[in-house]
Amino acid sequence: MTDLAPLIDNLPSLRETVELHGLMAKKALGQNFLLDRNITDKIIRTSLEHQNKQDFRGEYVFEVGPGPGGLTRSVLAHNPECLTVVEMDERCIAIMQEIQQQVGEDKLQIINGDALKQDFTSFSGSPKNVVSNLPYNISVPLLVGWLKEIKHFDSLTLMFQKEVADRICAPAGCKDYGRISILSQLLCKVERLFDINPNCFVPAPKIWSTVILFRPSGLEIDEKTMNNLEKLTTMAFNQRRKMIRQSLKQISDLEKKCAGLDIELTLRAEQITPQQYLQLAKLP
Ligand code: SAM
């Protein structure tokens, strides 16, 4: 099997590529580029180590927003069966085509489109892994979409603004704990890999970023339970300072249900664990 790493090394450096294409970041597309291969390699290497994998051989990888292609190069250097990139910015599509010429169409597929409109589960190939330095303005909707279909994925290695990462990883009882923590922690084993200094990006954002690895917990939530869970957590966290006796009062037989599950009605939204929310959502 061809080793793609030397082919990637034949490309001009990332910074040269950005200069050659005159690629200036567009704020509207959430563009903060990583032009340091040491960092993009560290993201992929650390994620693979946590998954006890040497590389991506035999696996399919999907990258949202490859931009100038730093993370793309690092994924390809770890020899996936195929990498599919989804990018809205046509200027970056031209850069992807140059990489494709090096590695071949069977190794890099390019989709010029909106990641929010893609059904990643319908793409061929398994096991599937997602890797992305996410556009910050759509990071949560993209994550929620993947979480709801997590049984189709082997891993998600995603970079978020640190504040969003704090919410995802927050345990019950913590001020950052909320709906995205509950959904993430029920459906996945969530591992915070490392933080990245704003100075590593071009242009430098005001805030730090954090890389998180999500792997399926194995729990499957049926559609009805998922709808209940979403309603329940929305009600609870819309009035997060109120006791659930008040915030969840729309639920029929609330007192009886909570007593059966040993959940005190005096608790507030952030004091209820993900498992307790799930138990409540499962009740008829
Ligand atoms: N991966 C590159 C890196 O690390 O240097 C770029 C990351 S930048 C934070 C986000 C990328 O997502 C940009 O290239 C942007 O054009 C792209 N993008 C923004 N919105 C998108 C969307 N809805 N669908 C696909 N790509 C999108």
Short mmCIF file of C-alpha atoms and ligand atoms in Angstrom, two decimals:
data_model
loop_
_atom_site.label_atom_id
_atom_site.label_comp_id
_atom_site.label_asym_id
_atom_site.label_seq_id
_atom_site.Cartn_x
_atom_site.Cartn_y
_atom_site.Cartn_z
CA MET A 1 0.00 0.00 0.00
CA THR A 2 1.31 3.46 -0.95
CA ASP A 3 2.60 5.55 1.95
CA LEU A 4 1.09 9.00 1.42
CA ALA A 5 3.46 10.84 3.80
CA PRO A 6 6.28 11.38 1.23
CA LEU A 7 3.74 12.59 -1.36
CA ILE A 8 2.48 15.17 1.13
CA ASP A 9 6.07 16.25 1.82
CA ASN A 10 6.44 17.04 -1.92
CA LEU A 11 3.88 19.82 -1.64
CA PRO A 12 4.95 23.44 -1.11
CA SER A 13 4.80 24.39 2.59
CA LEU A 14 1.46 25.50 4.02
CA ARG A 15 2.59 29.11 4.26
CA GLU A 16 3.84 29.06 0.64
CA THR A 17 0.48 27.61 -0.42
CA VAL A 18 -1.42 30.36 1.37
CA GLU A 19 0.82 33.00 -0.25
CA LEU A 20 0.60 31.46 -3.73
CA HIS A 21 -3.20 31.48 -3.51
CA GLY A 22 -3.37 34.90 -1.82
CA LEU A 23 -5.65 33.28 0.75
CA MET A 24 -6.88 35.86 3.27
CA ALA A 25 -9.13 34.56 6.04
CA LYS A 26 -12.83 35.46 5.85
CA LYS A 27 -14.50 36.12 9.19
CA ALA A 28 -17.95 35.21 7.88
CA LEU A 29 -16.71 31.66 7.22
CA GLY A 30 -15.18 31.33 10.71
CA GLN A 31 -11.70 31.12 9.18
CA ASN A 32 -8.76 30.90 11.58
CA PHE A 33 -6.09 28.84 9.88
CA LEU A 34 -3.55 26.49 11.44
CA LEU A 35 -0.41 26.80 9.35
CA ASP A 36 1.92 24.86 11.65
CA ARG A 37 2.23 21.18 10.70
CA ASN A 38 3.66 20.41 14.15
CA ILE A 39 0.30 21.31 15.66
CA THR A 40 -1.91 19.62 13.08
CA ASP A 41 0.27 16.49 13.35
CA LYS A 42 -0.04 16.64 17.15
CA ILE A 43 -3.85 16.73 16.86
CA ILE A 44 -3.94 13.61 14.70
CA ARG A 45 -1.17 11.76 16.58
CA THR A 46 -2.72 12.42 20.01
CA SER A 47 -6.18 11.40 18.82
CA LEU A 48 -4.84 8.17 17.28
CA GLU A 49 -2.84 7.36 20.43
CA HIS A 50 -5.99 7.73 22.56
CA GLN A 51 -7.75 5.34 20.19
CA ASN A 52 -4.85 2.87 20.32
CA LYS A 53 -4.40 3.25 16.56
CA GLN A 54 -1.10 3.64 14.69
CA ASP A 55 -2.69 5.40 11.73
CA PHE A 56 -5.91 5.54 9.68
CA ARG A 57 -5.12 2.52 7.49
CA GLY A 58 -8.36 0.82 6.41
CA GLU A 59 -10.46 3.71 7.79
CA TYR A 60 -12.46 6.52 6.21
CA VAL A 61 -11.99 10.08 7.40
CA PHE A 62 -14.24 13.11 6.83
CA GLU A 63 -12.96 16.63 7.37
CA VAL A 64 -15.18 19.69 7.59
CA GLY A 65 -13.59 22.95 6.50
CA PRO A 66 -10.09 21.92 5.38
CA GLY A 67 -9.23 25.57 4.57
CA PRO A 68 -5.60 25.74 3.34
CA GLY A 69 -5.17 22.07 4.30
CA GLY A 70 -2.92 21.78 7.38
CA LEU A 71 -5.07 19.19 9.13
CA THR A 72 -5.81 17.63 5.73
CA ARG A 73 -2.09 17.01 5.18
CA SER A 74 -1.73 15.51 8.66
CA VAL A 75 -4.68 13.14 8.12
CA LEU A 76 -3.35 12.04 4.72
CA ALA A 77 0.14 11.46 6.16
CA HIS A 78 -1.54 8.90 8.44
CA ASN A 79 -2.71 6.88 5.43
CA PRO A 80 -6.53 6.74 5.51
CA GLU A 81 -8.31 4.48 3.06
CA CYS A 82 -9.93 7.70 1.86
CA LEU A 83 -10.31 11.27 3.17
CA THR A 84 -13.40 13.25 2.12
CA VAL A 85 -13.28 17.00 2.70
CA VAL A 86 -16.32 19.31 2.75
CA GLU A 87 -15.51 22.99 2.21
CA MET A 88 -17.66 26.00 1.32
CA ASP A 89 -14.88 28.33 0.22
CA GLU A 90 -13.98 27.81 -3.44
CA ARG A 91 -10.53 29.32 -2.91
CA CYS A 92 -9.76 26.39 -0.61
CA ILE A 93 -11.21 23.90 -3.11
CA ALA A 94 -8.45 24.94 -5.53
CA ILE A 95 -5.87 24.11 -2.81
CA MET A 96 -7.54 20.74 -2.17
CA GLN A 97 -7.30 19.94 -5.89
CA GLU A 98 -3.54 20.45 -5.75
CA ILE A 99 -3.27 17.99 -2.87
CA GLN A 100 -5.55 15.60 -4.76
CA GLN A 101 -3.16 15.68 -7.72
CA GLN A 102 -0.41 14.45 -5.40
CA VAL A 103 -2.28 11.67 -3.61
CA GLY A 104 -4.90 10.62 -6.18
CA GLU A 105 -8.69 10.83 -6.38
CA ASP A 106 -9.13 7.54 -4.57
CA LYS A 107 -7.42 8.99 -1.48
CA LEU A 108 -8.87 12.51 -1.39
CA GLN A 109 -12.44 13.31 -2.34
CA ILE A 110 -13.57 16.91 -2.41
CA ILE A 111 -17.06 18.24 -1.79
CA ASN A 112 -17.65 21.94 -2.39
CA GLY A 113 -20.66 22.57 -0.14
CA ASP A 114 -22.18 23.30 3.23
CA ALA A 115 -21.31 20.72 5.89
CA LEU A 116 -24.64 21.37 7.64
CA LYS A 117 -26.43 20.03 4.56
CA GLN A 118 -24.45 16.79 4.25
CA ASP A 119 -25.63 13.44 5.50
CA PHE A 120 -22.29 12.02 6.59
CA THR A 121 -23.84 8.65 7.44
CA SER A 122 -24.79 8.15 3.78
CA PHE A 123 -21.19 8.46 2.55
CA SER A 124 -19.67 5.12 1.64
CA GLY A 125 -16.94 3.52 3.71
CA SER A 126 -16.60 2.24 7.24
CA PRO A 127 -15.30 2.74 9.90
CA LYS A 128 -15.92 6.47 9.68
CA ASN A 129 -13.98 9.15 11.57
CA VAL A 130 -14.56 12.90 11.55
CA VAL A 131 -11.70 15.34 12.01
CA SER A 132 -12.17 19.11 12.03
CA ASN A 133 -10.99 22.47 13.21
CA LEU A 134 -14.63 23.51 13.20
CA PRO A 135 -15.95 26.83 11.93
CA TYR A 136 -16.90 28.28 15.33
CA ASN A 137 -20.30 29.62 14.23
CA ILE A 138 -21.68 26.17 13.36
CA SER A 139 -19.66 23.94 15.70
CA VAL A 140 -22.54 23.02 18.04
CA PRO A 141 -25.17 22.22 15.35
CA LEU A 142 -22.62 20.06 13.52
CA LEU A 143 -21.69 18.25 16.74
CA VAL A 144 -25.35 17.63 17.68
CA GLY A 145 -25.99 16.17 14.21
CA TRP A 146 -23.06 13.75 14.54
CA LEU A 147 -23.95 12.83 18.15
CA LYS A 148 -27.46 11.81 17.10
CA GLU A 149 -25.92 9.47 14.49
CA ILE A 150 -22.93 8.44 16.59
CA LYS A 151 -23.40 4.72 16.00
CA HIS A 152 -22.18 5.32 12.42
CA PHE A 153 -18.86 6.76 13.59
CA ASP A 154 -15.74 5.36 15.19
CA SER A 155 -14.45 8.72 16.40
CA LEU A 156 -14.87 12.49 16.15
CA THR A 157 -11.72 14.57 16.69
CA LEU A 158 -12.91 18.15 16.89
CA MET A 159 -11.52 21.53 17.77
CA PHE A 160 -13.79 24.06 19.51
CA GLN A 161 -13.50 27.44 21.13
CA LYS A 162 -12.38 26.66 24.70
CA GLU A 163 -15.65 27.98 26.18
CA VAL A 164 -17.65 25.52 24.07
CA ALA A 165 -15.27 22.69 25.01
CA ASP A 166 -15.76 23.58 28.70
CA ARG A 167 -19.53 23.21 28.24
CA ILE A 168 -19.18 19.88 26.45
CA CYS A 169 -16.93 18.40 29.15
CA ALA A 170 -18.60 19.97 32.23
CA PRO A 171 -19.79 17.50 34.88
CA ALA A 172 -23.17 17.91 36.64
CA GLY A 173 -23.00 20.55 39.35
CA CYS A 174 -20.68 22.80 37.37
CA LYS A 175 -21.76 26.22 36.04
CA ASP A 176 -20.88 25.25 32.44
CA TYR A 177 -23.01 22.08 32.59
CA GLY A 178 -25.92 22.15 30.15
CA ARG A 179 -27.72 20.45 27.27
CA ILE A 180 -24.62 19.87 25.14
CA SER A 181 -22.77 18.30 28.12
CA ILE A 182 -25.65 15.89 28.70
CA LEU A 183 -25.99 14.80 25.07
CA SER A 184 -22.22 14.48 24.56
CA GLN A 185 -21.57 12.57 27.78
CA LEU A 186 -24.50 10.16 27.34
CA LEU A 187 -23.66 9.25 23.77
CA CYS A 188 -19.88 9.41 23.91
CA LYS A 189 -16.78 8.85 25.88
CA VAL A 190 -15.52 12.46 25.82
CA GLU A 191 -11.78 13.10 26.16
CA ARG A 192 -10.29 16.56 26.26
CA LEU A 193 -6.96 16.20 24.42
CA PHE A 194 -5.28 19.63 24.74
CA ASP A 195 -5.71 23.39 24.45
CA ILE A 196 -4.20 25.50 21.65
CA ASN A 197 -2.87 29.02 22.09
CA PRO A 198 -4.59 31.71 19.93
CA ASN A 199 -1.16 32.69 18.53
CA CYS A 200 -1.00 29.38 16.66
CA PHE A 201 -3.76 30.55 14.30
CA VAL A 202 -3.77 32.99 11.38
CA PRO A 203 -5.40 35.34 12.13
CA ALA A 204 -5.11 34.86 15.91
CA PRO A 205 -8.55 34.69 17.54
CA LYS A 206 -9.11 36.32 20.96
CA ILE A 207 -9.66 33.00 22.70
CA TRP A 208 -7.98 29.62 23.23
CA SER A 209 -9.14 26.50 21.40
CA THR A 210 -9.49 22.94 22.66
CA VAL A 211 -9.31 19.59 20.88
CA ILE A 212 -11.78 16.93 22.02
CA LEU A 213 -12.00 13.27 21.08
CA PHE A 214 -15.50 11.72 21.08
CA ARG A 215 -15.96 7.96 20.85
CA PRO A 216 -19.35 6.25 20.97
CA SER A 217 -20.33 5.15 24.48
CA GLY A 218 -22.36 2.33 22.95
CA LEU A 219 -25.62 3.75 24.31
CA GLU A 220 -28.36 3.97 21.70
CA ILE A 221 -31.22 6.39 22.33
CA ASP A 222 -34.40 5.78 20.33
CA GLU A 223 -36.12 8.69 18.58
CA LYS A 224 -38.93 9.07 21.12
CA THR A 225 -36.55 9.10 24.09
CA MET A 226 -34.30 11.58 22.26
CA ASN A 227 -37.26 13.93 21.66
CA ASN A 228 -38.26 13.64 25.33
CA LEU A 229 -34.68 14.26 26.43
CA GLU A 230 -34.46 17.40 24.29
CA LYS A 231 -37.80 18.74 25.61
CA LEU A 232 -36.89 17.95 29.19
CA THR A 233 -33.45 19.53 29.11
CA THR A 234 -34.75 22.60 27.25
CA MET A 235 -37.42 23.12 29.93
CA ALA A 236 -34.98 22.54 32.78
CA PHE A 237 -32.15 24.74 31.47
CA ASN A 238 -34.45 27.54 30.27
CA GLN A 239 -35.06 28.11 33.98
CA ARG A 240 -31.77 26.80 35.30
CA ARG A 241 -31.99 28.70 38.61
CA LYS A 242 -35.41 27.29 39.46
CA MET A 243 -36.02 23.98 41.25
CA ILE A 244 -37.27 21.27 38.90
CA ARG A 245 -40.55 21.25 40.85
CA GLN A 246 -41.11 24.58 38.98
CA SER A 247 -39.10 24.24 35.75
CA LEU A 248 -40.48 20.78 34.90
CA LYS A 249 -43.99 21.36 36.20
CA GLN A 250 -45.47 20.71 32.72
CA ILE A 251 -44.53 17.03 33.06
CA SER A 252 -47.49 14.96 34.17
CA ASP A 253 -47.05 13.08 37.47
CA LEU A 254 -43.66 14.77 37.98
CA GLU A 255 -43.64 14.12 41.72
CA LYS A 256 -44.37 10.39 41.33
CA LYS A 257 -41.85 9.96 38.49
CA CYS A 258 -39.06 11.74 40.37
CA ALA A 259 -39.79 9.80 43.56
CA GLY A 260 -39.53 6.52 41.61
CA LEU A 261 -36.12 7.58 40.29
CA ASP A 262 -34.91 9.03 43.59
CA ILE A 263 -34.63 12.55 42.13
CA GLU A 264 -35.41 15.35 44.61
CA LEU A 265 -37.85 18.00 43.32
CA THR A 266 -35.73 20.65 45.04
CA LEU A 267 -32.81 20.04 42.66
CA ARG A 268 -31.93 22.55 39.94
CA ALA A 269 -31.25 21.73 36.27
CA GLU A 270 -27.48 21.60 36.69
CA GLN A 271 -27.64 19.18 39.65
CA ILE A 272 -29.24 16.35 37.67
CA THR A 273 -26.84 13.90 36.05
CA PRO A 274 -27.00 12.88 32.37
CA GLN A 275 -28.14 9.38 33.43
CA GLN A 276 -30.97 10.84 35.54
CA TYR A 277 -32.17 12.98 32.61
CA LEU A 278 -32.13 9.85 30.45
CA GLN A 279 -34.14 7.88 33.03
CA LEU A 280 -36.72 10.69 33.16
CA ALA A 281 -36.87 10.85 29.35
CA LYS A 282 -37.54 7.10 29.14
CA LEU A 283 -40.62 7.25 31.36
CA PRO A 284 -43.93 7.04 29.46
N1 SAM B 1 -8.98 23.27 8.76
C1 SAM B 1 -8.43 24.56 8.49
C2 SAM B 1 -7.31 24.85 9.46
O1 SAM B 1 -7.28 24.23 10.52
O2 SAM B 1 -6.47 25.70 9.13
C3 SAM B 1 -9.47 25.68 8.49
C4 SAM B 1 -10.30 25.76 9.74
S1 SAM B 1 -11.32 27.20 9.81
C5 SAM B 1 -11.54 27.34 11.57
C6 SAM B 1 -12.93 26.61 9.32
C7 SAM B 1 -13.09 26.19 7.88
O3 SAM B 1 -14.44 25.79 7.66
C8 SAM B 1 -12.82 27.27 6.84
O4 SAM B 1 -11.99 26.75 5.83
C9 SAM B 1 -14.20 27.63 6.27
O5 SAM B 1 -14.16 28.05 4.94
C10 SAM B 1 -14.92 26.31 6.44
N2 SAM B 1 -16.39 26.43 6.56
C11 SAM B 1 -17.10 27.42 7.17
N3 SAM B 1 -18.42 27.14 7.15
C12 SAM B 1 -18.53 25.94 6.52
C13 SAM B 1 -19.65 25.13 6.16
N4 SAM B 1 -20.90 25.47 6.50
N5 SAM B 1 -19.42 23.98 5.50
C14 SAM B 1 -18.15 23.61 5.17
N6 SAM B 1 -17.07 24.34 5.48
C15 SAM B 1 -17.25 25.49 6.13
#
